[in-house]
CSV table of C-alpha atoms in Angstrom, one decimal:
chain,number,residue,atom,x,y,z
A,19,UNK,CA,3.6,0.9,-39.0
A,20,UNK,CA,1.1,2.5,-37.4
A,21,UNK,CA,-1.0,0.9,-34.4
A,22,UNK,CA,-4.7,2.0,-34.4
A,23,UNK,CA,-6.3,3.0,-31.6
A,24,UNK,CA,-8.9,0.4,-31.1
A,25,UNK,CA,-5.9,-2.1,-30.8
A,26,UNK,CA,-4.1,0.1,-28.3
A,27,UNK,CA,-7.3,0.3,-26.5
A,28,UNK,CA,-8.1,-3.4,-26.2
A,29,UNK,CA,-4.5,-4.3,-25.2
A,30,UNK,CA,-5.2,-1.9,-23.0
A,31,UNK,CA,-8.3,-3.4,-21.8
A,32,UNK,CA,-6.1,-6.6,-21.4
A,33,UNK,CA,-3.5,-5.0,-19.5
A,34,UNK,CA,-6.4,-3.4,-16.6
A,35,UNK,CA,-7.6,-6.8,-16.6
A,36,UNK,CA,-4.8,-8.6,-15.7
A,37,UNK,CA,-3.7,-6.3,-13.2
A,38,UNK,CA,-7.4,-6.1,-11.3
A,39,UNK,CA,-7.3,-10.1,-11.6
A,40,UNK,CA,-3.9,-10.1,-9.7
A,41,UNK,CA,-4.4,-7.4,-7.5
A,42,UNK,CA,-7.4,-8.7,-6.5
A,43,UNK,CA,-6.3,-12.2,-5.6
A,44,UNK,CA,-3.3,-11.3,-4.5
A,45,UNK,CA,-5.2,-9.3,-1.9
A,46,UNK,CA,-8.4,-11.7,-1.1
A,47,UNK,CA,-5.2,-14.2,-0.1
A,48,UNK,CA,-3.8,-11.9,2.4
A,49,UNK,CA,-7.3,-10.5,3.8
A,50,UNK,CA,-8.5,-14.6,4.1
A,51,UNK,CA,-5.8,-15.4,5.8
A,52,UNK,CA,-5.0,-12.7,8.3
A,53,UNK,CA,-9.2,-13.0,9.2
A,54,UNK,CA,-9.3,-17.0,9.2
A,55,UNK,CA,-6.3,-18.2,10.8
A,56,UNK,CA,-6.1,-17.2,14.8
A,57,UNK,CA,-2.2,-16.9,14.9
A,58,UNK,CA,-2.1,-14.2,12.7
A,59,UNK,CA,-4.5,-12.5,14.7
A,60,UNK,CA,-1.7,-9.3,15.7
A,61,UNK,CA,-1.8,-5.4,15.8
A,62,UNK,CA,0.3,-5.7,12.8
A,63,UNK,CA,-1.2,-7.9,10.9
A,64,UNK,CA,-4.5,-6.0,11.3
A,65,UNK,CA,-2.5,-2.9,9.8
A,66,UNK,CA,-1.3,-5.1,7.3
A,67,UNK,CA,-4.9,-6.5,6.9
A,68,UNK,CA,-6.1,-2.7,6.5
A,69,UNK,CA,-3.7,-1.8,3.9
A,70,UNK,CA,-4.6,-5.3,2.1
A,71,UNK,CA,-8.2,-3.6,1.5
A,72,UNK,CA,-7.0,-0.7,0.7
A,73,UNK,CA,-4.9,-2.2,-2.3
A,74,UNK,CA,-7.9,-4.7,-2.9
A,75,UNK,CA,-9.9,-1.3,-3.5
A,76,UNK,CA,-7.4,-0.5,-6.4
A,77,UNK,CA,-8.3,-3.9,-8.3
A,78,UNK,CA,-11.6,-3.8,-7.7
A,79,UNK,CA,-12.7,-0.1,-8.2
A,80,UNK,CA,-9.6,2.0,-10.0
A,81,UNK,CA,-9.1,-0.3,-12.5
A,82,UNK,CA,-12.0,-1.2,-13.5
A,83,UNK,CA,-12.8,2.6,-14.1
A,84,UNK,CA,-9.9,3.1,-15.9
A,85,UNK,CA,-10.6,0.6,-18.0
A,86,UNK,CA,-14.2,2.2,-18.4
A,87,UNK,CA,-12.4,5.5,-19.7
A,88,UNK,CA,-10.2,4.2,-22.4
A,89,UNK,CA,-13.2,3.4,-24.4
A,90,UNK,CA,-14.1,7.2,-24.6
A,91,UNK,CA,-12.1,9.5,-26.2
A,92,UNK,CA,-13.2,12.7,-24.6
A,93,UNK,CA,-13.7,13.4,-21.0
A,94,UNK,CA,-15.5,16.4,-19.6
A,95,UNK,CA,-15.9,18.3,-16.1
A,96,UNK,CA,-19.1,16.3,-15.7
A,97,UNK,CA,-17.5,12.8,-16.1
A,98,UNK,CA,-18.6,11.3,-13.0
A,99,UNK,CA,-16.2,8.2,-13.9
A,100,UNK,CA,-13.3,10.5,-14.5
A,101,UNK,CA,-14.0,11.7,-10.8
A,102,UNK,CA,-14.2,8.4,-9.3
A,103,UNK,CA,-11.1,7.6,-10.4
A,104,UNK,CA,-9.2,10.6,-9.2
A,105,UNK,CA,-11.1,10.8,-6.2
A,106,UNK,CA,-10.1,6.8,-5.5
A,107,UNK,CA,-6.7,7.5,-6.7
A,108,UNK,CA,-6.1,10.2,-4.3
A,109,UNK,CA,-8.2,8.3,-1.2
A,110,UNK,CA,-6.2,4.7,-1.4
A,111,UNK,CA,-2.8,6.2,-2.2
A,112,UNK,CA,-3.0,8.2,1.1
A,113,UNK,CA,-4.5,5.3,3.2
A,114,UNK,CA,-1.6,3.3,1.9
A,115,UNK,CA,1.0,5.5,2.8
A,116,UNK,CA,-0.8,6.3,6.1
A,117,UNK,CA,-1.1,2.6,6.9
A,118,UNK,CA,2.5,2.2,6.1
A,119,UNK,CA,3.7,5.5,8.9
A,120,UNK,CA,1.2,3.3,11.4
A,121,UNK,CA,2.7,-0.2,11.1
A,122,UNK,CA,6.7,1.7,11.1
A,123,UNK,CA,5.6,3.8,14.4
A,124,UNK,CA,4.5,-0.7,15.1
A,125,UNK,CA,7.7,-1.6,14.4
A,126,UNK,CA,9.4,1.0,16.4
A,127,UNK,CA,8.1,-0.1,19.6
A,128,UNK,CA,8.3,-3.7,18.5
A,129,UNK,CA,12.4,-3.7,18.1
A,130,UNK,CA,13.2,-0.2,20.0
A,131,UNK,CA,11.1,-0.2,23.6
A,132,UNK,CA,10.1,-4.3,23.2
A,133,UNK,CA,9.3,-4.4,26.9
A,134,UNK,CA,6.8,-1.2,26.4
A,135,UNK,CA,5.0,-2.5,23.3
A,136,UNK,CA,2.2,-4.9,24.5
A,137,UNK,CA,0.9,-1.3,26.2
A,138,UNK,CA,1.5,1.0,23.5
A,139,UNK,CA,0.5,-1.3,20.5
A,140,UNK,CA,-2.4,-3.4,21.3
A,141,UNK,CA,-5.6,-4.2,18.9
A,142,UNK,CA,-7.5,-1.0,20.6
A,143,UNK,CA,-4.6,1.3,19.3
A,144,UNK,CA,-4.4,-0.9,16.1
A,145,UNK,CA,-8.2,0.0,15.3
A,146,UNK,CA,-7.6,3.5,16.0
A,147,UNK,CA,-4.8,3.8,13.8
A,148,UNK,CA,-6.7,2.1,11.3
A,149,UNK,CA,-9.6,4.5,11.7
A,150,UNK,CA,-7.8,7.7,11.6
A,151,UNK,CA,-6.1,5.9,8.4
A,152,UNK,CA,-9.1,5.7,6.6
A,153,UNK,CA,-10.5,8.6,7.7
A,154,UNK,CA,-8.1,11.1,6.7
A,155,UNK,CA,-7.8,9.2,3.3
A,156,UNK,CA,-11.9,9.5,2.5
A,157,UNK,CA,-11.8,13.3,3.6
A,158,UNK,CA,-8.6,14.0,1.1
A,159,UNK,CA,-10.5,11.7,-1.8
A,160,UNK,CA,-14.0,13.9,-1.5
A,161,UNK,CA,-12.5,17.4,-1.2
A,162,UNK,CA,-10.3,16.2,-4.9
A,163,UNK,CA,-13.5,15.2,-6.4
A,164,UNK,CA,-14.7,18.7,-5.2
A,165,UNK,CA,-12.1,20.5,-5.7
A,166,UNK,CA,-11.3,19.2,-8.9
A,167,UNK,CA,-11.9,18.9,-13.2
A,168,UNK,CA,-12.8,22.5,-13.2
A,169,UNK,CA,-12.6,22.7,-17.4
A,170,UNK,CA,-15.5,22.4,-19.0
A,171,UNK,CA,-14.1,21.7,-22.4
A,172,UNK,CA,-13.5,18.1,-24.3
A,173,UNK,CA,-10.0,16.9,-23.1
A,174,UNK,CA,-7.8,14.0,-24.6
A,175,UNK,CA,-7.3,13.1,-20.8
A,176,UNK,CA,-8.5,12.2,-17.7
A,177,UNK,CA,-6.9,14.7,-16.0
A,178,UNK,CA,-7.6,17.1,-12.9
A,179,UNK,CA,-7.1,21.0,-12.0
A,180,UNK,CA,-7.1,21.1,-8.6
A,181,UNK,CA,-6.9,24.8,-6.9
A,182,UNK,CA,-4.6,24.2,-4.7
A,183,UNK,CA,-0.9,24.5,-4.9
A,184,UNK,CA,0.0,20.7,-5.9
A,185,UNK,CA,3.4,20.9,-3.9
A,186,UNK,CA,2.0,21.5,-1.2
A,187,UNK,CA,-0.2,18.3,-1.1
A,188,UNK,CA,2.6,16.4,-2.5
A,189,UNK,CA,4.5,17.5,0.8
A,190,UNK,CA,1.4,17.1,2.9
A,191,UNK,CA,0.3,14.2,1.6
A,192,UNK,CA,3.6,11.8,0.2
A,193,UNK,CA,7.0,13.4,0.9
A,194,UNK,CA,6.6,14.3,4.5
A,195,UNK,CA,5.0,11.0,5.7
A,196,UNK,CA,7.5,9.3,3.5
A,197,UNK,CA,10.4,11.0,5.4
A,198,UNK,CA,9.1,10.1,8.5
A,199,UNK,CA,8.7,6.6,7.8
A,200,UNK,CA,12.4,7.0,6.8
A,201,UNK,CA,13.7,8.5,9.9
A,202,UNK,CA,11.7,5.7,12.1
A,203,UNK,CA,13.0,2.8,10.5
A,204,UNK,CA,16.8,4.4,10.1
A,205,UNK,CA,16.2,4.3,14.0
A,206,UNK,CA,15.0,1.3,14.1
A,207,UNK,CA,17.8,-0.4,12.4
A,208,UNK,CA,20.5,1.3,14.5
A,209,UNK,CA,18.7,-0.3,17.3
A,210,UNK,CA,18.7,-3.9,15.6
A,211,UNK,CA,22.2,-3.8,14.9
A,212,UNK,CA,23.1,-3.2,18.6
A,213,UNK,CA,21.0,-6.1,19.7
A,214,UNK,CA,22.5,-8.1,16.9
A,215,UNK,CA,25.8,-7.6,18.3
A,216,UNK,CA,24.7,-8.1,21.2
A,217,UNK,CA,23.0,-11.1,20.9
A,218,UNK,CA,26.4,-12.2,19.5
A,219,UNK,CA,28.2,-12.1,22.9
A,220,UNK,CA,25.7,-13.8,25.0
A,221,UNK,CA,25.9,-17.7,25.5
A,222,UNK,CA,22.9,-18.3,27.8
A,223,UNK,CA,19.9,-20.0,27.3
A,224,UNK,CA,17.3,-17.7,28.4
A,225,UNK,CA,19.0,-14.7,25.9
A,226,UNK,CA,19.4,-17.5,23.2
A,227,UNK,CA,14.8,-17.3,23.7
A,228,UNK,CA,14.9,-14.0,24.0
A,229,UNK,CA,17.2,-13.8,20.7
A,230,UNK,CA,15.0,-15.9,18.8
A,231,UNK,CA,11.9,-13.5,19.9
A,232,UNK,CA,14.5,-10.6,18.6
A,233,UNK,CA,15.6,-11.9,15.4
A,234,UNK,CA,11.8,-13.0,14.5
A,235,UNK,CA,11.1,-9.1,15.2
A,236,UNK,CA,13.8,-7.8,12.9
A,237,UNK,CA,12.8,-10.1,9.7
A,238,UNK,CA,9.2,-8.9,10.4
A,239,UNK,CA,10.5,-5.0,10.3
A,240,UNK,CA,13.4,-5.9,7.5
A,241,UNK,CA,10.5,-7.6,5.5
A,242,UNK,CA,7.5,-3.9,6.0
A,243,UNK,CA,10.9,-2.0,5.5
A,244,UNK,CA,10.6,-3.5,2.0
A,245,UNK,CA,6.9,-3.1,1.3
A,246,UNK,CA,7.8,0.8,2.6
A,247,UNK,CA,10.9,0.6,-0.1
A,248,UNK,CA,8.4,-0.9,-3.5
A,249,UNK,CA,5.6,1.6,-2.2
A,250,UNK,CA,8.3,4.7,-2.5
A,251,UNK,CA,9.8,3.4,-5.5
A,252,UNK,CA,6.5,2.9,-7.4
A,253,UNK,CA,4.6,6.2,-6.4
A,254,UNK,CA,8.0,8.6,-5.7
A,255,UNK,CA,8.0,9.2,-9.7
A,256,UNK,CA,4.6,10.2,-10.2
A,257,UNK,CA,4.7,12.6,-7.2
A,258,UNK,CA,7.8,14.2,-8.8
A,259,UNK,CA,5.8,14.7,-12.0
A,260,UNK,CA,3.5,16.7,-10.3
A,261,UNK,CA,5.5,18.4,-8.0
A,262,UNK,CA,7.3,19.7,-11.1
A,263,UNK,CA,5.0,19.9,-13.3
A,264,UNK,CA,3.8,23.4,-12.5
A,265,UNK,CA,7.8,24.5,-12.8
A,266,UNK,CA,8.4,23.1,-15.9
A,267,UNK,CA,4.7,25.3,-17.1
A,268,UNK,CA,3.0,21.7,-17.7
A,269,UNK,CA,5.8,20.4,-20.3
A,270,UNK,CA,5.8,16.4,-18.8
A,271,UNK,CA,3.3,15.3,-21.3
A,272,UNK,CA,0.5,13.7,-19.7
A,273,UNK,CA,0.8,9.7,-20.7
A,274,UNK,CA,4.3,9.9,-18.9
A,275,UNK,CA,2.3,11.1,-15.6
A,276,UNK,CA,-0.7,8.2,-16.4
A,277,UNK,CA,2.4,5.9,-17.0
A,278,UNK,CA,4.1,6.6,-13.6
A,279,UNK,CA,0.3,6.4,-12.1
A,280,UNK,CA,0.3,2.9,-13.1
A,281,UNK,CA,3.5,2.5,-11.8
A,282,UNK,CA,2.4,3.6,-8.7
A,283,UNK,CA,-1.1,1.3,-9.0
A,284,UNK,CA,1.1,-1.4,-9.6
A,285,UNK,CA,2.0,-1.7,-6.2
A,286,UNK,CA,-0.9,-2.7,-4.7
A,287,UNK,CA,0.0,-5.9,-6.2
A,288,UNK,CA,3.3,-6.4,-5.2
A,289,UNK,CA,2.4,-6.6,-1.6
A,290,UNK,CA,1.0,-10.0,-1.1
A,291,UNK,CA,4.0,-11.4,-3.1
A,292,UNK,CA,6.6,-10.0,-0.7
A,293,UNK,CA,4.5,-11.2,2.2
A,294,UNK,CA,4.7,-15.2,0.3
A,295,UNK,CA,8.2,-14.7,-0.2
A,296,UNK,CA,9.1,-13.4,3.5
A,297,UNK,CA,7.0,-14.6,5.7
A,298,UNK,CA,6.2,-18.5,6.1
A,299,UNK,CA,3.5,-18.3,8.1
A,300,UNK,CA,1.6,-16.6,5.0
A,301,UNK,CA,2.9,-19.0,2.7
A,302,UNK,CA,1.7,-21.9,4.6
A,303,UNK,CA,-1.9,-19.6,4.9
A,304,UNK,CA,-2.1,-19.3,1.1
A,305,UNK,CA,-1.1,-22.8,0.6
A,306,UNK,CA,-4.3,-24.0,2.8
A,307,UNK,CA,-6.3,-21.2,1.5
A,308,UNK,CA,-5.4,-22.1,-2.5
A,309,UNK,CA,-5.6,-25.7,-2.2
A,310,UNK,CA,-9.3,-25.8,-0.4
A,311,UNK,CA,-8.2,-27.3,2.9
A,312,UNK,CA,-9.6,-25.0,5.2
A,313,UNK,CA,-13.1,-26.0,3.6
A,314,UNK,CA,-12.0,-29.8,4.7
A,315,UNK,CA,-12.6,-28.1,8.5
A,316,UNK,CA,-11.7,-26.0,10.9
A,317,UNK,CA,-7.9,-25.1,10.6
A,318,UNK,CA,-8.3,-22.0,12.7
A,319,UNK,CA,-6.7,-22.4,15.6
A,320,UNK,CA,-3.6,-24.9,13.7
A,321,UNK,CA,0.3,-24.0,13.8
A,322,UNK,CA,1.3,-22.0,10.5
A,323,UNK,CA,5.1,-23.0,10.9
């Protein structure tokens, strides 16, 4: 039986919908409460506010588009559409991974030098982080849409030729800043594990506060070390596509790498779910937030747990 292709491209339509919907959500939830609710007002949690956009961006903007280009079956060089999706591709997949190295170098100085991190990691070096972030990410997202869709003949795709060797940027822009973040938080682990122990062999009161304080810092870098692991597991396949595709002389056949670029979109929805499931303090936000009570008045400045 064969499926026509007006079928595959409404439930295809269906499929970009849902996934904007949720991503989109997902992410207002997060934003709204990070911005509305004072507690939550942290260095981190403006990285982690940052990173929300960025994923919100993917809801609201790459899915959308693609959603545009399914209903054409030729794209050429001129497609602006076909641009602004690579371009936004490429722009929000580096801030997210950028954001990510931020809030582990965040974590570092949270768990590893505590007693140095209210002077290395305040919201003034937050901001900048952020900035540089976004920065580098808009600069990498223009040059692709110069730099890029170079044919100027009808393709079945909505695909890119960049002129420039695409290991390269896969090591510039995924697999070294992936290995980084790796190396910080194998680091920072170590160091949790000693104060674990630690923390084990001391009786007073004092150490039992300063515990508490420790073992809160070491859910909050388990719980990023886990938005780190989705984000690598969602977008390491499609970077290994086109690392290799060039080696293999273009055999992976292009839906596989579209299929492992939604994988890698994907993610930008998984976030706000594993800050629910983790982290009270944002369940008890999105409770509030879903429910209408912060409209009843101002819940600002109240206790989230």
């Amino acid at each position: 039986m064969t499926i026509s292709p007006l079928i595959i491209s409404v439930l295809l339509c269906i499929f970009y919908g849902c996934l904007s919907i949720i991503i989109t959500c997902g992410n207002i939830l997060v934003i709204m409460s990070i911005i509305y609710f004072k507690q939550l007002h942290t260095p981190t949690n403006y990285l982690i506010l940052s990173l929300s956009v960025a994923d919100l961006f993917v809801g609201v903007l790459v899915c959308p588009f693609s959603m545009a280009l399914t209903e054409s079956s030729c794209w050429y060089y001129e497609s602006l559409l076909c641009k602004i999706r690579g371009s936004f591709d490429i722009a929000l997949s580096n801030s997210s991974i950028l954001h990510l190295c931020c809030i582990s170098v965040d974590r570092y100085y949270a768990v590893c030098q505590p007693l140095r991190y209210a002077t290395k990691i305040n919201d003034r070096v937050a901001a900048i982080m952020i900035l540089v972030s976004w920065s580098v990410s808009v600069v990498l997202g223009i040059a692709v849409m110069i730099a890029g869709y170079h044919t100027e003949k009808c393709e079945d795709s909505c695909s890119f030729d960049i002129q420039i060797a695409p290991t390269l940027g896969c090591i510039l822009s995924f697999y070294l800043p992936a290995s980084v973040m790796l190396c910080i938080y194998l680091k920072i682990f170590q160091v949790a594990q000693k104060q674990a122990r630690s923390i084990q062999n001391t009786t007073c009161q004092t150490t039992k506060s300063g515990a508490a304080v420790s073992k809160m810092e070491r859910k909050a870098t388990t719980t990023l070390a886990i938005v780190m692991g989705i984000f690598l597991i969602c977008w390491t396949p499609f970077f290994l596509c086109v690392t290799f595709q060039p080696v293999s002389n273009y055999a992976i056949p292009v839906p596989v790498i579209e299929l492992f670029s939604w994988l890698g979109r994907s993610n930008s929805m998984l976030n706000p779910f594993v800050y629910a499931w983790f982290y009270s303090w944002f369940r008890a936000a999105f409770r509030m937030i879903i429910s209408g009570k912060i409209y009843q008045g101002d819940f600002g400045n109240s206790k989230l747990l």
